[in-house]
Coordinates of C-alpha atoms and ligand atoms in Angstrom, one line a residue:
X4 CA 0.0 0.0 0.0
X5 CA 1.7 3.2 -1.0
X6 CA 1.6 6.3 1.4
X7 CA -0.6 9.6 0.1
X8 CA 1.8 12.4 0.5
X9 CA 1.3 15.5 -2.0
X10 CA 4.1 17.3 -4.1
X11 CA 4.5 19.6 -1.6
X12 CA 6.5 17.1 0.9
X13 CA 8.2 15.1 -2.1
X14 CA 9.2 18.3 -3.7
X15 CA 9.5 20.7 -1.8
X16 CA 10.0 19.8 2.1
X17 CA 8.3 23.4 3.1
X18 CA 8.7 22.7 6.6
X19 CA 9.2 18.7 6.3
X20 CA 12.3 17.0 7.8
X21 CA 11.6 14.2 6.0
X22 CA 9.8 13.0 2.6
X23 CA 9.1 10.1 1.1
X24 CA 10.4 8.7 -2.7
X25 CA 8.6 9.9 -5.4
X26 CA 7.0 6.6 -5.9
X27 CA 5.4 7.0 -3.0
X28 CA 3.5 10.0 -4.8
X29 CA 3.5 12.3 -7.5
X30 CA 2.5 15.6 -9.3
X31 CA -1.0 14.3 -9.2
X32 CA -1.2 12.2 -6.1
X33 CA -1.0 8.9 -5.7
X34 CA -4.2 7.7 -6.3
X35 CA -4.7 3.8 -5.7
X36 CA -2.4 1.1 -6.8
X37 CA -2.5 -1.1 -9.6
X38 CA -2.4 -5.1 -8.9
X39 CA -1.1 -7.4 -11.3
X40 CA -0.2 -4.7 -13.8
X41 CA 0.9 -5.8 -17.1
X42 CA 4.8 -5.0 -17.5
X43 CA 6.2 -2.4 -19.4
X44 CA 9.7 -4.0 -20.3
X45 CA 9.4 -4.1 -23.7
X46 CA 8.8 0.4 -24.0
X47 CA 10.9 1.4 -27.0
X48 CA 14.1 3.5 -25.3
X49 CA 13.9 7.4 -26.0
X50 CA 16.4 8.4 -28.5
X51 CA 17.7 11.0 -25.9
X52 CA 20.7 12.9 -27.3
X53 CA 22.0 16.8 -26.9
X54 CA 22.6 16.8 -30.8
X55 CA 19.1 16.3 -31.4
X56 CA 17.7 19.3 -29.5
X57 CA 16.1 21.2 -32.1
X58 CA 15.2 24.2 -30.4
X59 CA 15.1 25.9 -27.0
X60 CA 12.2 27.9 -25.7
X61 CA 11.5 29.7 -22.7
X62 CA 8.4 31.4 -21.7
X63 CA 7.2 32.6 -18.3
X64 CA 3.9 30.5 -16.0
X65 CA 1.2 34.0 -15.1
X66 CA 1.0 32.7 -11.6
X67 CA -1.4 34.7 -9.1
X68 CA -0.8 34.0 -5.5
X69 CA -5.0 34.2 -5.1
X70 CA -5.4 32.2 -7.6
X71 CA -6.7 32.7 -11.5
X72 CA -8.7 36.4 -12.0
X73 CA -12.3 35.4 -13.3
X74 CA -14.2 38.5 -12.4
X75 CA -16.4 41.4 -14.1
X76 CA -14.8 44.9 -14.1
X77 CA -16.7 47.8 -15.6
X78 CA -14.7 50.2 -17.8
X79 CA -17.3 53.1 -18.6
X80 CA -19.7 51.2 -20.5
X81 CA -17.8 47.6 -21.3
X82 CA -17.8 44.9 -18.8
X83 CA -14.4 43.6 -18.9
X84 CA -14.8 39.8 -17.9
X85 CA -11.0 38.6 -16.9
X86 CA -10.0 35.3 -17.3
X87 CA -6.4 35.2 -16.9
X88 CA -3.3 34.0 -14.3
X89 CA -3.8 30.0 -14.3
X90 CA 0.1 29.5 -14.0
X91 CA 1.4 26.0 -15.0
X92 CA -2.5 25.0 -15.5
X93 CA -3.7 27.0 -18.4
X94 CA -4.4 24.2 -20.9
X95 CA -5.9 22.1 -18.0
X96 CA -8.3 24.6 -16.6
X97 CA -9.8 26.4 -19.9
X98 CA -12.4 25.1 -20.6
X99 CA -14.0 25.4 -17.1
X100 CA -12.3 28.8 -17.0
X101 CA -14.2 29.8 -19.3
X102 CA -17.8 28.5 -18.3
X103 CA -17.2 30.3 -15.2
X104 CA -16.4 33.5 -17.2
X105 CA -19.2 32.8 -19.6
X106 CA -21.5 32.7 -16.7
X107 CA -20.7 35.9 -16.1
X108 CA -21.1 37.4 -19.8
X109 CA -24.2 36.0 -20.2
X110 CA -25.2 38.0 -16.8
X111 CA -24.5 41.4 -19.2
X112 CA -27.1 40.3 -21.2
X113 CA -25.0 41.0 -24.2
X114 CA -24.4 38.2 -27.1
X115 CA -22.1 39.7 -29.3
X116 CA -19.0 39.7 -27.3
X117 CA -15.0 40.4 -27.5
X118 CA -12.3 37.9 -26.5
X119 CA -8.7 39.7 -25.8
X120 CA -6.0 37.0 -26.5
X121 CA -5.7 33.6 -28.5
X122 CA -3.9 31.8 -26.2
X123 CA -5.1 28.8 -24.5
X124 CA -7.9 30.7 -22.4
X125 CA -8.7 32.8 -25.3
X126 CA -8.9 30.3 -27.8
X127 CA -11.4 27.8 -25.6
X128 CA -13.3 30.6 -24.1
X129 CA -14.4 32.0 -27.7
X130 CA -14.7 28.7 -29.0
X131 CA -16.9 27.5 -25.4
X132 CA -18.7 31.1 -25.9
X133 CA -19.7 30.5 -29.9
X134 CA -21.1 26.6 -28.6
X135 CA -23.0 28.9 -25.9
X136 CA -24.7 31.2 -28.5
X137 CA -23.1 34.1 -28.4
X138 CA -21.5 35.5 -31.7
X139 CA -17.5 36.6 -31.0
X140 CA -14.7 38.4 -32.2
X141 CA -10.9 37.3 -31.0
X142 CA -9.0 40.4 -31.0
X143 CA -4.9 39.4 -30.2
X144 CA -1.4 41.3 -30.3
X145 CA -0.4 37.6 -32.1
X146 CA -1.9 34.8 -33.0
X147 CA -0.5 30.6 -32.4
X148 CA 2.2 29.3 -32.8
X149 CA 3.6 32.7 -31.5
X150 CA 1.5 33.0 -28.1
X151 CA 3.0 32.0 -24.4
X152 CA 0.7 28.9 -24.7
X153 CA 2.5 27.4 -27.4
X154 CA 5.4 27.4 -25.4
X155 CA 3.9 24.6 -22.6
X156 CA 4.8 21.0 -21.8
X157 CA 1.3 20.0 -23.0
X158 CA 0.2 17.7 -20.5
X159 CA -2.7 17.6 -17.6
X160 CA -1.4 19.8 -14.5
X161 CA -4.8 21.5 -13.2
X162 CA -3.4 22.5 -9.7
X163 CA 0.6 23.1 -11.3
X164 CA 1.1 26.6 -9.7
X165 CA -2.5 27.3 -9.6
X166 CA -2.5 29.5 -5.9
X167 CA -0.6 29.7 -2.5
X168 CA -2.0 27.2 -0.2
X169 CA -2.5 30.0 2.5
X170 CA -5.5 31.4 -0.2
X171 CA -7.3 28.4 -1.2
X172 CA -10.3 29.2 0.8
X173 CA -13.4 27.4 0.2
X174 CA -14.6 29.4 -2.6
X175 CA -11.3 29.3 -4.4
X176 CA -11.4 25.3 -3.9
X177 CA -15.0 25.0 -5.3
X178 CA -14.3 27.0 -8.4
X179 CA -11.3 24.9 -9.3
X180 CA -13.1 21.5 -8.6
X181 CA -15.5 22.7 -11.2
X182 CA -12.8 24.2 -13.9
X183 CA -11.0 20.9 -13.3
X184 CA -14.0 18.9 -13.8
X185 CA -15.2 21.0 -16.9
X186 CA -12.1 20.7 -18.4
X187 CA -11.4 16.8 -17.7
X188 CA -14.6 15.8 -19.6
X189 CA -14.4 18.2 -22.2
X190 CA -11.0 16.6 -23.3
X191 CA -12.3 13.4 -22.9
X192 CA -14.5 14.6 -26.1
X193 CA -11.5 15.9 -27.6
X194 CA -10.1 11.9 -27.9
X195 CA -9.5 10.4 -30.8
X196 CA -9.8 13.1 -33.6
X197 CA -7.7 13.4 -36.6
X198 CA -4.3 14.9 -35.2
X199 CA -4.5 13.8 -32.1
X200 CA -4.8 17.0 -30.8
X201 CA -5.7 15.4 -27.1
X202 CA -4.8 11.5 -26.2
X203 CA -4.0 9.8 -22.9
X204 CA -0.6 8.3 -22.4
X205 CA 1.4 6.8 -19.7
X206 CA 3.6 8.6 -17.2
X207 CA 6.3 6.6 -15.8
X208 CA 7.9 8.6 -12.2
X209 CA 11.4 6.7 -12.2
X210 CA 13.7 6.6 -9.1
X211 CA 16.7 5.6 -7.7
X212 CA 15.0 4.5 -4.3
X213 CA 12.0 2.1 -3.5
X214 CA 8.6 3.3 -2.6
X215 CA 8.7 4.5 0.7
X216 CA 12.3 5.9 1.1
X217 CA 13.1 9.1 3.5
X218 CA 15.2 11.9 2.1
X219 CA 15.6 14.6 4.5
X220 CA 15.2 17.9 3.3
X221 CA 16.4 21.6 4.2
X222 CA 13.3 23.3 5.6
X223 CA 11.5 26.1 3.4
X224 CA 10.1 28.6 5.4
X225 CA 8.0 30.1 1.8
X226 CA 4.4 30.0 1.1
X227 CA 3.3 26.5 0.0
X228 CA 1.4 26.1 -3.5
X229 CA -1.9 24.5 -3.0
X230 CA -2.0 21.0 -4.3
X231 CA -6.0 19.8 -5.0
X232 CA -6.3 16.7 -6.5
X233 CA -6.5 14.4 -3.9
X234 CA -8.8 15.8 -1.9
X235 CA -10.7 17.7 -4.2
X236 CA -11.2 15.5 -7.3
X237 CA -9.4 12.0 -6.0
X238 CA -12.4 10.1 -8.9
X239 CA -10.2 12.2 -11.7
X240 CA -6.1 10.7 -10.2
X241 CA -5.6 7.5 -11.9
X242 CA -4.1 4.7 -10.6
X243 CA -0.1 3.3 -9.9
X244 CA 1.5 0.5 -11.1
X245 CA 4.8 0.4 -9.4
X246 CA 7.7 -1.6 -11.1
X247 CA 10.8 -3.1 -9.6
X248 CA 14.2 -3.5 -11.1
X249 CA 14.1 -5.5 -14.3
X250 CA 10.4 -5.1 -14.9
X251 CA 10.7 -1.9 -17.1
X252 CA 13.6 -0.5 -19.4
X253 CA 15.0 2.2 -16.9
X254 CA 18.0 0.4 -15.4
X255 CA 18.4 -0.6 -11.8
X256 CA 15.5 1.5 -10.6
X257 CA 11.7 1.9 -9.4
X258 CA 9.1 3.3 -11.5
X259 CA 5.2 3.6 -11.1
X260 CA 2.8 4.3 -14.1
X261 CA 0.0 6.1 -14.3
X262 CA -2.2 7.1 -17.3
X263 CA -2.5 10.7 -17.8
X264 CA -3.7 13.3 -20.6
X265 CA -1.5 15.1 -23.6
X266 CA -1.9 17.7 -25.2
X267 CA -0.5 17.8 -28.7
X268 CA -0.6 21.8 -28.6
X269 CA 0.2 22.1 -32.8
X270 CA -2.5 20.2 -33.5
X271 CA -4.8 21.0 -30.4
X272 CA -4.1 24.7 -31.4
X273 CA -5.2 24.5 -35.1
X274 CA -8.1 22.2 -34.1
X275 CA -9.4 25.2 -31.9
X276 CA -8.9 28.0 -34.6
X277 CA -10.5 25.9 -37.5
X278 CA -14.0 25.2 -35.0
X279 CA -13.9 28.9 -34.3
X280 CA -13.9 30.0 -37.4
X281 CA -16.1 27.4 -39.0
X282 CA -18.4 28.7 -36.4
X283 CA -18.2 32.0 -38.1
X284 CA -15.9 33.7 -35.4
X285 CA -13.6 36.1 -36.9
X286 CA -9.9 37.2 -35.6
X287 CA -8.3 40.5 -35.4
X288 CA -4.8 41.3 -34.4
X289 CA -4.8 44.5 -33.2
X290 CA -2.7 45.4 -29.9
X291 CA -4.3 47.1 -26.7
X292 CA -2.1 49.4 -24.6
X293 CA -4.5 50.6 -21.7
X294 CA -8.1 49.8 -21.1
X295 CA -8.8 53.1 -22.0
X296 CA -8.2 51.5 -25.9
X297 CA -11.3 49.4 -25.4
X298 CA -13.4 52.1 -26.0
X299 CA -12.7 51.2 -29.9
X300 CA -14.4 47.6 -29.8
X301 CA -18.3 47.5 -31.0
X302 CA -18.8 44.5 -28.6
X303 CA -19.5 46.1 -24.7
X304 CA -19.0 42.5 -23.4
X305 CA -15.3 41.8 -23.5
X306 CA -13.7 38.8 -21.5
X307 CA -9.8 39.3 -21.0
X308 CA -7.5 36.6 -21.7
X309 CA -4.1 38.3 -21.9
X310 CA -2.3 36.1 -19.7
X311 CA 0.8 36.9 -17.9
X312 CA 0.5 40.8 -20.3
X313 CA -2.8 41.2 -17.9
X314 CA -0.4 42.4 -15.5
X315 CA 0.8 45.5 -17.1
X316 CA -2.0 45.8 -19.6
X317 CA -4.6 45.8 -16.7
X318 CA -2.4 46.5 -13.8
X319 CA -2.4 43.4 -11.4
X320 CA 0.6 43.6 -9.5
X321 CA 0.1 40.0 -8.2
X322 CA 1.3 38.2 -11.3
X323 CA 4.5 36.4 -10.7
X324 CA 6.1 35.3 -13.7
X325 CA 7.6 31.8 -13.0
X326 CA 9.7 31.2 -15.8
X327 CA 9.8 27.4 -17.7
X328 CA 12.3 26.3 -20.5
X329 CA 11.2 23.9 -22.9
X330 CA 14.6 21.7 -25.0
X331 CA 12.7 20.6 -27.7
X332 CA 13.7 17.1 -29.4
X333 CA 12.8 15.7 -33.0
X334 CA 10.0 13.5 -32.2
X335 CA 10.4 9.6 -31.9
X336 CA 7.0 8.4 -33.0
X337 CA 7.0 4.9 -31.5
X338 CA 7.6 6.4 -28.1
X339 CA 4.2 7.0 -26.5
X340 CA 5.0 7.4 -22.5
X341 CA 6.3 10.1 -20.2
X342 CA 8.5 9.8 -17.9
X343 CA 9.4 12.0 -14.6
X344 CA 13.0 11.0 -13.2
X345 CA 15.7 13.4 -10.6
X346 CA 13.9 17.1 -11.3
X347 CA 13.2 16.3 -15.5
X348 CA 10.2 15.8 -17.1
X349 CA 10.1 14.3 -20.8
X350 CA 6.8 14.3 -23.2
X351 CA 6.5 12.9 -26.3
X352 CA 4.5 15.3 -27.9
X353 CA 3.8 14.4 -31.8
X354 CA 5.0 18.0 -32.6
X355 CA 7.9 17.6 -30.9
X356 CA 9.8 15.9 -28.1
X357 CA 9.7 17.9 -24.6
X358 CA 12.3 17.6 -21.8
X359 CA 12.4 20.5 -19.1
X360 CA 13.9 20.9 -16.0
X361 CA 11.1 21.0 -13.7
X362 CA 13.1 21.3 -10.5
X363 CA 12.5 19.7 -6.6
X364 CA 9.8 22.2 -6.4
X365 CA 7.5 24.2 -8.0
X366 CA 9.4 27.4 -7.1
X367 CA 11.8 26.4 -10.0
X368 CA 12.2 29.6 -11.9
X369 CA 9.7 31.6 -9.5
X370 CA 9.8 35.6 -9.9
X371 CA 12.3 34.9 -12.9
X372 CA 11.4 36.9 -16.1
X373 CA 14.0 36.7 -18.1
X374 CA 13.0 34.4 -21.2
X375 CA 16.5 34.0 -22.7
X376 CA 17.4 30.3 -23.6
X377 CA 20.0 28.6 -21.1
X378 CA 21.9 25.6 -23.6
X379 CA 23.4 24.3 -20.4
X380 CA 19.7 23.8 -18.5
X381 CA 18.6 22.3 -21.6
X382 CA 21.4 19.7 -21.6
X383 CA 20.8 18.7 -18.5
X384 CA 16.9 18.1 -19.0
X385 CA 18.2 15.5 -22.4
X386 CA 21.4 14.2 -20.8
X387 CA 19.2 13.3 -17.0
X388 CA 16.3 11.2 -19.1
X389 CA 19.1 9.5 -21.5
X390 CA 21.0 8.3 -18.4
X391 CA 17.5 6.3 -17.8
X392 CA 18.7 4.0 -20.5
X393 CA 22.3 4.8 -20.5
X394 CA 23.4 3.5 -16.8
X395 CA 21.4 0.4 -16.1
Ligands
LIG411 C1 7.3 25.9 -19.6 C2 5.8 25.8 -19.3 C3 5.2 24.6 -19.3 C4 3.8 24.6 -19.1 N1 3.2 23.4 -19.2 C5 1.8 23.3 -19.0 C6 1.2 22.1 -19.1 O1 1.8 21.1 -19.3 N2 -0.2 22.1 -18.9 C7 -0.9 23.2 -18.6 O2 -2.1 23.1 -18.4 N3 -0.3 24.4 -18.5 C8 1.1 24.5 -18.7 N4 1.7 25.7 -18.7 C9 0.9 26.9 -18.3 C10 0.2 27.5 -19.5 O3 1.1 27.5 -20.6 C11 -0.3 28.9 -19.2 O4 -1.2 28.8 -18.1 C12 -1.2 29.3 -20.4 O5 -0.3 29.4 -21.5 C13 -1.8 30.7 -20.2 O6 -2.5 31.0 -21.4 P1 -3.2 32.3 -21.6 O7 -4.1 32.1 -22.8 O8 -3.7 32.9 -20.4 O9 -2.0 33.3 -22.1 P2 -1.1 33.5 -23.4 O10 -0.8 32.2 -24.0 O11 0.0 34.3 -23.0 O12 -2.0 34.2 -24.4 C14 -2.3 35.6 -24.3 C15 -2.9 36.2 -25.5 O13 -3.2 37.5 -25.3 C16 -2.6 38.3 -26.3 N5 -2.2 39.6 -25.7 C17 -1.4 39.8 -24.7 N6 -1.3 41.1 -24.5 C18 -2.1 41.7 -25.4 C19 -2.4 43.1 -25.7 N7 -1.8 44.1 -25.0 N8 -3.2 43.4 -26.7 C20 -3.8 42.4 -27.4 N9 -3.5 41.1 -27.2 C21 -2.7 40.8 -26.2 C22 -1.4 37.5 -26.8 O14 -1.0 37.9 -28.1 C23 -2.0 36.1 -26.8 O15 -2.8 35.9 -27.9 C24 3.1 25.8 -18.9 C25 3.7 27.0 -18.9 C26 5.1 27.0 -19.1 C27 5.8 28.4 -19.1

């Protein structure tokens, strides 16, 4: 029976002497354990090498310490609905982000609305608005592939830097059990289509110790993030198969497996644009530099899904840019898992492969804004999953 201990005392040790392996949890909990699993020895190796990183990107997580902004402002006579600050959850959450929001548009009385942004929130939100009625306009400085979204792992992380612990009061816990439960059966819809824009894969957390091990850990005297899944939506944490030594391909280690979702953003991306605009929606790049510049749109309904550029554009002080580096690898189609394995994360996205240092907690790259690439950061994500298959 494993142990159910969150990412905060794996990861982090705020305040914790003492944590267990990661295979006694995980990002997502541990959920229950899988008995009489069927062995994954024969997983095709990832072809991890530094020569084949293809690019390095770097873009910054709009974490709010309260948590993601979905509230009406008035602006003279335009309701500004925002929807903006999900830090590492963005994909995850939208599209019961944006029923929340859409509950409040539709409280305007207005059906002809503005979205600001084509990022993940403002992609589903106009798309989640049109399937509500209501006829919309996206109005963004730039369009996908050239958004902060683009630049995401791509997997399932609704509570990844989603508020300080200290905030999640009951309100702020109800609303994300419903965005994470929105969400979680829209993409089940979103399975299967041509692209595979959305598909479940396996995640394999690989480690050097057997379930159960203590590491100590220097104590952290900062806010802890909030970690929900367990308690809040424990029917939506899949299930662990752990592994011993010689049962998988990753050497003389541990692993535990769990099903989880990915998000193939290319394709996931153009899917959302092409059922926009088959729905008649219609995109305009134009640039806003104060509110005061929304006095130009028709539409007096306008939800606002500028992201981390909420901060200056609206003035929210709270955002906290936590910066995330993506080394992008060619993609090896016949690898189909994850893996999570000393601080590095690797996804197998069809547009791509994805390894990133993720860190021993999620105040990796906390208040850093700085998006220039670091070649030495991204070596280390390649050369830490290749040693998986390297020094058996
Ligand atoms: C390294 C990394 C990995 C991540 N991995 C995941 C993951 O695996 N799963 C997950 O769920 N989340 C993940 N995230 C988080 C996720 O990427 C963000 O939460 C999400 O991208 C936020 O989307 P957004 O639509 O709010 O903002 P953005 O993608 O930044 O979109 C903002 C839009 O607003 C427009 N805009 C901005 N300012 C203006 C202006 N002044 N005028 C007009 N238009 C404007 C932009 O052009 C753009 O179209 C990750 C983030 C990082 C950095």
């Amino acid at each position: 029976m494993i142990r159910a201990v969150g990412r905060r005392q794996l990861l982090a040790g705020a305040g914790a002497a003492l944590v267990l392996s990661p295979l006694a949890g995980c990002s997502n909990g541990p959920g229950r354990t899988v008995l009489g699993a069927d062995s994954p020895k024969t997983l095709v190796p990832i072809r991890a090498s530094t020569d084949l990183i293809e690019r390095i990107t770097v873009c910054t997580r709009p974490f709010r310490p309260l948590g993601p902004r979905i509230e009406a402002e008035k602006f003279d006579a335009k309701t500004v609905i925002h929807n903006y600050g999900h830090g590492g959850s963005g994909w995850s959450l939208s599209w019961g982000s944006a029923e929340i929001a859409l509950d409040q548009a539709r409280a305007t009385g207005q059906r002809d609305i503005a979205v600001i942004g084509c990022g993940a929130l403002g992609l589903t939100t106009a798309v989640a608005a049109q399937r509500a009625g209501f006829t919309v306009t996206i109005y963004a400085k730039d369009l996908p592939p050239k958004v902060r979204s683009a630049l995401a792992s791509g997997v399932w992380t609704p509570d990844s830097r989603i508020c300080f612990e200290q905030h999640a009061t009951p309100e702020v816990k109800q609303r994300w059990q419903r965005m994470c439960r929105v969400s979680h059966e829209a993409y089940q819809n979103l399975l299967g289509l041509p692209g595979d824009p959305v598909e479940w894969i396996d995640n394999y957390r690989v480690s050097d110790d057997p379930p159960g091990t203590r590491h100590e850990r220097p104590k952290d005297d900062r806010p802890e993030f909030a970690e929900f899944q367990q308690e809040l939506v424990p029917e939506l944490v899949p299930a662990r198969a752990q592994f011993k030594p010689g049962e998988h391909p990753f050497g003389n280690r541990y692993a535990a497996r769990a099903p989880t979702i990915m998000f193939n953003i290319s394709a996931y991306s153009t899917f959302l644009i092409s059922q926009f605009r088959e729905a008649g929606g219609r995109i305009v790049i134009h640039e806003f530099h104060s509110p005061r510049d929304l006095a130009i749109l028709p539409q007096n309904t306008i939800v606002n899904c500028t992201g981390y550029a909420a901060g200056e554009l609206f003035g929210d002080q709270s955002l906290v840019p936590v910066r995330g580096q993506l080394a992008r690898g060619i993609t090896q189609p016949d690898v189909r898992y994850s893996v999570y394995y000393k601080g590095v994360s690797f996804v197998p996205r069809r547009d791509g492969q994805v390894y990133q240092v993720v860190g021993d907690s999620d105040y990796y790259g906390f208040g850093i804004a700085t998006t220039d690439p670091d070649r030495a950061e991204a070596e280390k994500a390649v050369t830490t999953i290749a040693s998986l298959f390297t020094n058996a």
